[in-house]
């Protein structure tokens, strides 16, 4: 049993070895983002590629990764042990001609998949296929909770587009299987154009029965999109709206079962995982939730006796009622299934990334460097966790490093670039140096780090290792050929 546990430990933590060593990588990244195409059918006002505010700096030439290269890349990533692939980037993934072939290939390799999309080009046939393939996550960028705001943030669209998104989200929820895949998150970038619509965004997420909602502060393009910049009064308005929605009847606080706080030693790191709470979605007709959703009452007026978390994704509760009462109930045809009493399944909406969002809108730094108050408080491990492939074949080490390529797929294959001296130099400098160093000038780490969350997760895992475990991982390097 001890040997079995030892093998499990090394398998689950071998990705930490390189960061403990200091510069080298001994395995592939955990997460790889692939930008399939630059093409997009929307002109989101805050987009760094397609916003009309960019004027002449908008993309003039649209690049696209050839399918043959993407296919070879996925094969190589699978062999390197990559756990998750994200399809996202400068364009809309569903504009890629062979998008369904790419999705199918990734799932055949049993790699977790997260598709980041505007969700305007999907139809019921595509949605069915995504459910059949067990796509793990779909992140949908909407930036609005009502049609008017959607048009304001997506000028080339119509109200019909927004309502079609609503309809398709409801359809997706209706055909999900028992595993609740894919998990659906609505992602809202908050700017001057929509900062006063937090409640509407929440209501839209509840109405469409998605699993998660996340807010992010707009990343301004200097000299181009300052019109979207949040002022201090706008930030105060956001904070007030967040306080107001915690007074809603469908809101309840939630004690997260994960052990973040015990393994992080700095308050600012703990604060990043502050839990905002949850919101109950509409329940089965005739049932009511009372006292902040701690109890349920059935249509006949009986009170539940127990509440359980339904699954590991923590998006549902089960409310149980007394079996003897249920068995004698005259309403059994409504509540029973296959001659057994079925507990009430109550789904809830989870607010992700609240700690980071709160810190960013509370940061009064005049240059909109939202992450200057946290970046240098933690080593950067992104060189071991993540890589991004751009449409021109460039491989970059973090989400915002488009001006800092470490190699190109048209010149070398991914594995050679990932284990190269140049990549190792980045790993060592990112881990040990402050991001004010000229080496990081092209990345602008202080502005807004999109890899901060995964970096803190990695840091938490390292903090959780005992001295004995660290020594054991160090020794494992000698067994690598």
PDB file of C-alpha atoms in Angstrom, residues 331-454:
ATOM      1  CA  UNK A 331     -48.794  13.601  -4.611  1.00  0.00           C
ATOM      2  CA  UNK A 332     -46.525  10.622  -5.313  1.00  0.00           C
ATOM      3  CA  UNK A 333     -47.164  10.626  -9.060  1.00  0.00           C
ATOM      4  CA  UNK A 334     -45.559  14.063  -9.195  1.00  0.00           C
ATOM      5  CA  UNK A 335     -42.545  13.365  -6.985  1.00  0.00           C
ATOM      6  CA  UNK A 336     -41.837   9.668  -7.549  1.00  0.00           C
ATOM      7  CA  UNK A 337     -39.787   7.976 -10.223  1.00  0.00           C
ATOM      8  CA  UNK A 338     -39.593   4.199 -10.683  1.00  0.00           C
ATOM      9  CA  UNK A 339     -41.413   3.680  -7.394  1.00  0.00           C
ATOM     10  CA  UNK A 340     -38.720   5.454  -5.396  1.00  0.00           C
ATOM     11  CA  UNK A 341     -38.831   8.853  -3.726  1.00  0.00           C
ATOM     12  CA  UNK A 342     -36.516  11.200  -5.595  1.00  0.00           C
ATOM     13  CA  UNK A 343     -34.833  13.943  -3.552  1.00  0.00           C
ATOM     14  CA  UNK A 344     -35.150  17.496  -4.792  1.00  0.00           C
ATOM     15  CA  UNK A 345     -32.117  18.473  -6.865  1.00  0.00           C
ATOM     16  CA  UNK A 346     -31.466  22.190  -6.375  1.00  0.00           C
ATOM     17  CA  UNK A 347     -28.855  23.681  -8.686  1.00  0.00           C
ATOM     18  CA  UNK A 348     -26.925  26.827  -7.890  1.00  0.00           C
ATOM     19  CA  UNK A 349     -24.831  29.401  -9.710  1.00  0.00           C
ATOM     20  CA  UNK A 350     -21.252  29.914  -8.510  1.00  0.00           C
ATOM     21  CA  UNK A 351     -19.406  33.256  -8.654  1.00  0.00           C
ATOM     22  CA  UNK A 352     -15.803  32.511  -9.711  1.00  0.00           C
ATOM     23  CA  UNK A 353     -12.744  34.720  -9.243  1.00  0.00           C
ATOM     24  CA  UNK A 354     -14.414  37.121  -6.838  1.00  0.00           C
ATOM     25  CA  UNK A 355     -11.270  37.734  -4.772  1.00  0.00           C
ATOM     26  CA  UNK A 356      -9.246  38.799  -7.804  1.00  0.00           C
ATOM     27  CA  UNK A 357     -12.071  40.935  -9.178  1.00  0.00           C
ATOM     28  CA  UNK A 358     -12.536  42.686  -5.824  1.00  0.00           C
ATOM     29  CA  UNK A 359      -8.817  43.403  -5.514  1.00  0.00           C
ATOM     30  CA  UNK A 360      -8.628  44.802  -9.045  1.00  0.00           C
ATOM     31  CA  UNK A 361     -11.561  47.176  -8.756  1.00  0.00           C
ATOM     32  CA  UNK A 362     -10.226  48.296  -5.364  1.00  0.00           C
ATOM     33  CA  UNK A 363      -6.764  49.075  -6.777  1.00  0.00           C
ATOM     34  CA  UNK A 364      -6.391  52.851  -7.147  1.00  0.00           C
ATOM     35  CA  UNK A 365      -3.199  52.641  -9.246  1.00  0.00           C
ATOM     36  CA  UNK A 366      -3.612  55.474 -11.799  1.00  0.00           C
ATOM     37  CA  UNK A 367      -2.027  53.629 -14.744  1.00  0.00           C
ATOM     38  CA  UNK A 368      -4.586  50.786 -14.517  1.00  0.00           C
ATOM     39  CA  UNK A 369      -1.853  48.333 -13.501  1.00  0.00           C
ATOM     40  CA  UNK A 370      -4.407  46.195 -11.695  1.00  0.00           C
ATOM     41  CA  UNK A 371      -1.969  43.479 -10.541  1.00  0.00           C
ATOM     42  CA  UNK A 372       0.992  45.587  -9.385  1.00  0.00           C
ATOM     43  CA  UNK A 373      -0.023  44.873  -5.767  1.00  0.00           C
ATOM     44  CA  UNK A 374       0.365  41.083  -6.013  1.00  0.00           C
ATOM     45  CA  UNK A 375       2.578  40.001  -8.932  1.00  0.00           C
ATOM     46  CA  UNK A 376       5.943  40.208  -7.145  1.00  0.00           C
ATOM     47  CA  UNK A 377       4.606  38.598  -3.966  1.00  0.00           C
ATOM     48  CA  UNK A 378       4.776  35.138  -5.539  1.00  0.00           C
ATOM     49  CA  UNK A 379       7.213  33.347  -7.869  1.00  0.00           C
ATOM     50  CA  UNK A 380       5.935  32.985 -11.424  1.00  0.00           C
ATOM     51  CA  UNK A 381       5.644  29.292 -12.308  1.00  0.00           C
ATOM     52  CA  UNK A 382       3.820  29.764 -15.612  1.00  0.00           C
ATOM     53  CA  UNK A 383       6.793  28.325 -17.527  1.00  0.00           C
ATOM     54  CA  UNK A 384       5.963  24.915 -16.088  1.00  0.00           C
ATOM     55  CA  UNK A 385       2.168  25.163 -16.178  1.00  0.00           C
ATOM     56  CA  UNK A 386       1.031  26.731 -19.429  1.00  0.00           C
ATOM     57  CA  UNK A 387       1.869  27.573 -23.030  1.00  0.00           C
ATOM     58  CA  UNK A 388      -0.015  29.363 -25.770  1.00  0.00           C
ATOM     59  CA  UNK A 389       0.233  28.851 -29.516  1.00  0.00           C
ATOM     60  CA  UNK A 390      -0.680  31.864 -31.663  1.00  0.00           C
ATOM     61  CA  UNK A 391      -2.159  31.756 -35.156  1.00  0.00           C
ATOM     62  CA  UNK A 392       1.253  32.552 -36.695  1.00  0.00           C
ATOM     63  CA  UNK A 393       2.790  29.512 -34.967  1.00  0.00           C
ATOM     64  CA  UNK A 394       4.523  31.473 -32.198  1.00  0.00           C
ATOM     65  CA  UNK A 395       4.752  29.732 -28.835  1.00  0.00           C
ATOM     66  CA  UNK A 396       4.470  32.177 -25.950  1.00  0.00           C
ATOM     67  CA  UNK A 397       4.931  31.417 -22.224  1.00  0.00           C
ATOM     68  CA  UNK A 398       1.910  33.267 -20.818  1.00  0.00           C
ATOM     69  CA  UNK A 399      -1.375  34.694 -21.995  1.00  0.00           C
ATOM     70  CA  UNK A 400      -0.154  38.291 -22.423  1.00  0.00           C
ATOM     71  CA  UNK A 401       3.269  37.499 -23.960  1.00  0.00           C
ATOM     72  CA  UNK A 402       2.281  37.875 -27.632  1.00  0.00           C
ATOM     73  CA  UNK A 403       5.330  40.126 -28.153  1.00  0.00           C
ATOM     74  CA  UNK A 404       7.617  37.626 -26.377  1.00  0.00           C
ATOM     75  CA  UNK A 405       7.699  34.377 -28.434  1.00  0.00           C
ATOM     76  CA  UNK A 406      10.065  31.606 -27.335  1.00  0.00           C
ATOM     77  CA  UNK A 407       9.818  29.634 -30.563  1.00  0.00           C
ATOM     78  CA  UNK A 408       7.661  28.923 -33.595  1.00  0.00           C
ATOM     79  CA  UNK A 409       5.933  25.733 -34.725  1.00  0.00           C
ATOM     80  CA  UNK A 410       6.884  26.361 -38.340  1.00  0.00           C
ATOM     81  CA  UNK A 411      10.562  26.165 -37.351  1.00  0.00           C
ATOM     82  CA  UNK A 412      10.609  23.544 -34.579  1.00  0.00           C
ATOM     83  CA  UNK A 413       8.184  21.100 -33.034  1.00  0.00           C
ATOM     84  CA  UNK A 414       6.573  21.949 -29.705  1.00  0.00           C
ATOM     85  CA  UNK A 415       8.566  19.518 -27.553  1.00  0.00           C
ATOM     86  CA  UNK A 416      11.912  20.887 -28.720  1.00  0.00           C
ATOM     87  CA  UNK A 417      10.843  24.467 -27.993  1.00  0.00           C
ATOM     88  CA  UNK A 418       9.344  23.569 -24.585  1.00  0.00           C
ATOM     89  CA  UNK A 419      12.605  21.964 -23.410  1.00  0.00           C
ATOM     90  CA  UNK A 420      14.893  24.558 -25.039  1.00  0.00           C
ATOM     91  CA  UNK A 421      17.550  26.686 -23.316  1.00  0.00           C
ATOM     92  CA  UNK A 422      15.589  29.811 -24.213  1.00  0.00           C
ATOM     93  CA  UNK A 423      12.480  28.491 -22.452  1.00  0.00           C
ATOM     94  CA  UNK A 424      14.564  27.466 -19.444  1.00  0.00           C
ATOM     95  CA  UNK A 425      15.992  31.002 -19.277  1.00  0.00           C
ATOM     96  CA  UNK A 426      12.447  32.371 -19.120  1.00  0.00           C
ATOM     97  CA  UNK A 427      11.499  29.873 -16.391  1.00  0.00           C
ATOM     98  CA  UNK A 428      14.457  30.837 -14.209  1.00  0.00           C
ATOM     99  CA  UNK A 429      13.979  34.589 -14.634  1.00  0.00           C
ATOM    100  CA  UNK A 430      10.188  34.440 -14.182  1.00  0.00           C
ATOM    101  CA  UNK A 431      10.574  32.383 -11.016  1.00  0.00           C
ATOM    102  CA  UNK A 432      13.276  34.528  -9.397  1.00  0.00           C
ATOM    103  CA  UNK A 433      13.153  38.088 -10.722  1.00  0.00           C
ATOM    104  CA  UNK A 434      10.813  41.011 -10.149  1.00  0.00           C
ATOM    105  CA  UNK A 435       8.648  41.802 -13.152  1.00  0.00           C
ATOM    106  CA  UNK A 436       9.963  45.380 -13.219  1.00  0.00           C
ATOM    107  CA  UNK A 437      13.127  43.961 -14.802  1.00  0.00           C
ATOM    108  CA  UNK A 438      13.554  45.033 -18.466  1.00  0.00           C
ATOM    109  CA  UNK A 439      13.423  41.349 -19.466  1.00  0.00           C
ATOM    110  CA  UNK A 440       9.624  41.412 -18.905  1.00  0.00           C
ATOM    111  CA  UNK A 441       8.943  44.805 -20.511  1.00  0.00           C
ATOM    112  CA  UNK A 442       7.095  43.336 -23.513  1.00  0.00           C
ATOM    113  CA  UNK A 443       4.769  41.280 -21.306  1.00  0.00           C
ATOM    114  CA  UNK A 444       3.547  44.076 -18.978  1.00  0.00           C
ATOM    115  CA  UNK A 445       2.989  41.699 -16.065  1.00  0.00           C
ATOM    116  CA  UNK A 446       1.667  44.369 -13.707  1.00  0.00           C
ATOM    117  CA  UNK A 447      -1.146  45.435 -16.006  1.00  0.00           C
ATOM    118  CA  UNK A 448      -3.377  42.377 -15.700  1.00  0.00           C
ATOM    119  CA  UNK A 449      -2.119  38.794 -15.436  1.00  0.00           C
ATOM    120  CA  UNK A 450      -4.518  36.263 -16.941  1.00  0.00           C
ATOM    121  CA  UNK A 451      -2.410  33.404 -15.538  1.00  0.00           C
ATOM    122  CA  UNK A 452      -2.454  34.602 -11.930  1.00  0.00           C
ATOM    123  CA  UNK A 453      -5.109  32.122 -10.798  1.00  0.00           C
ATOM    124  CA  UNK A 454      -3.309  29.032 -12.085  1.00  0.00           C
TER     125      UNK A 454
END
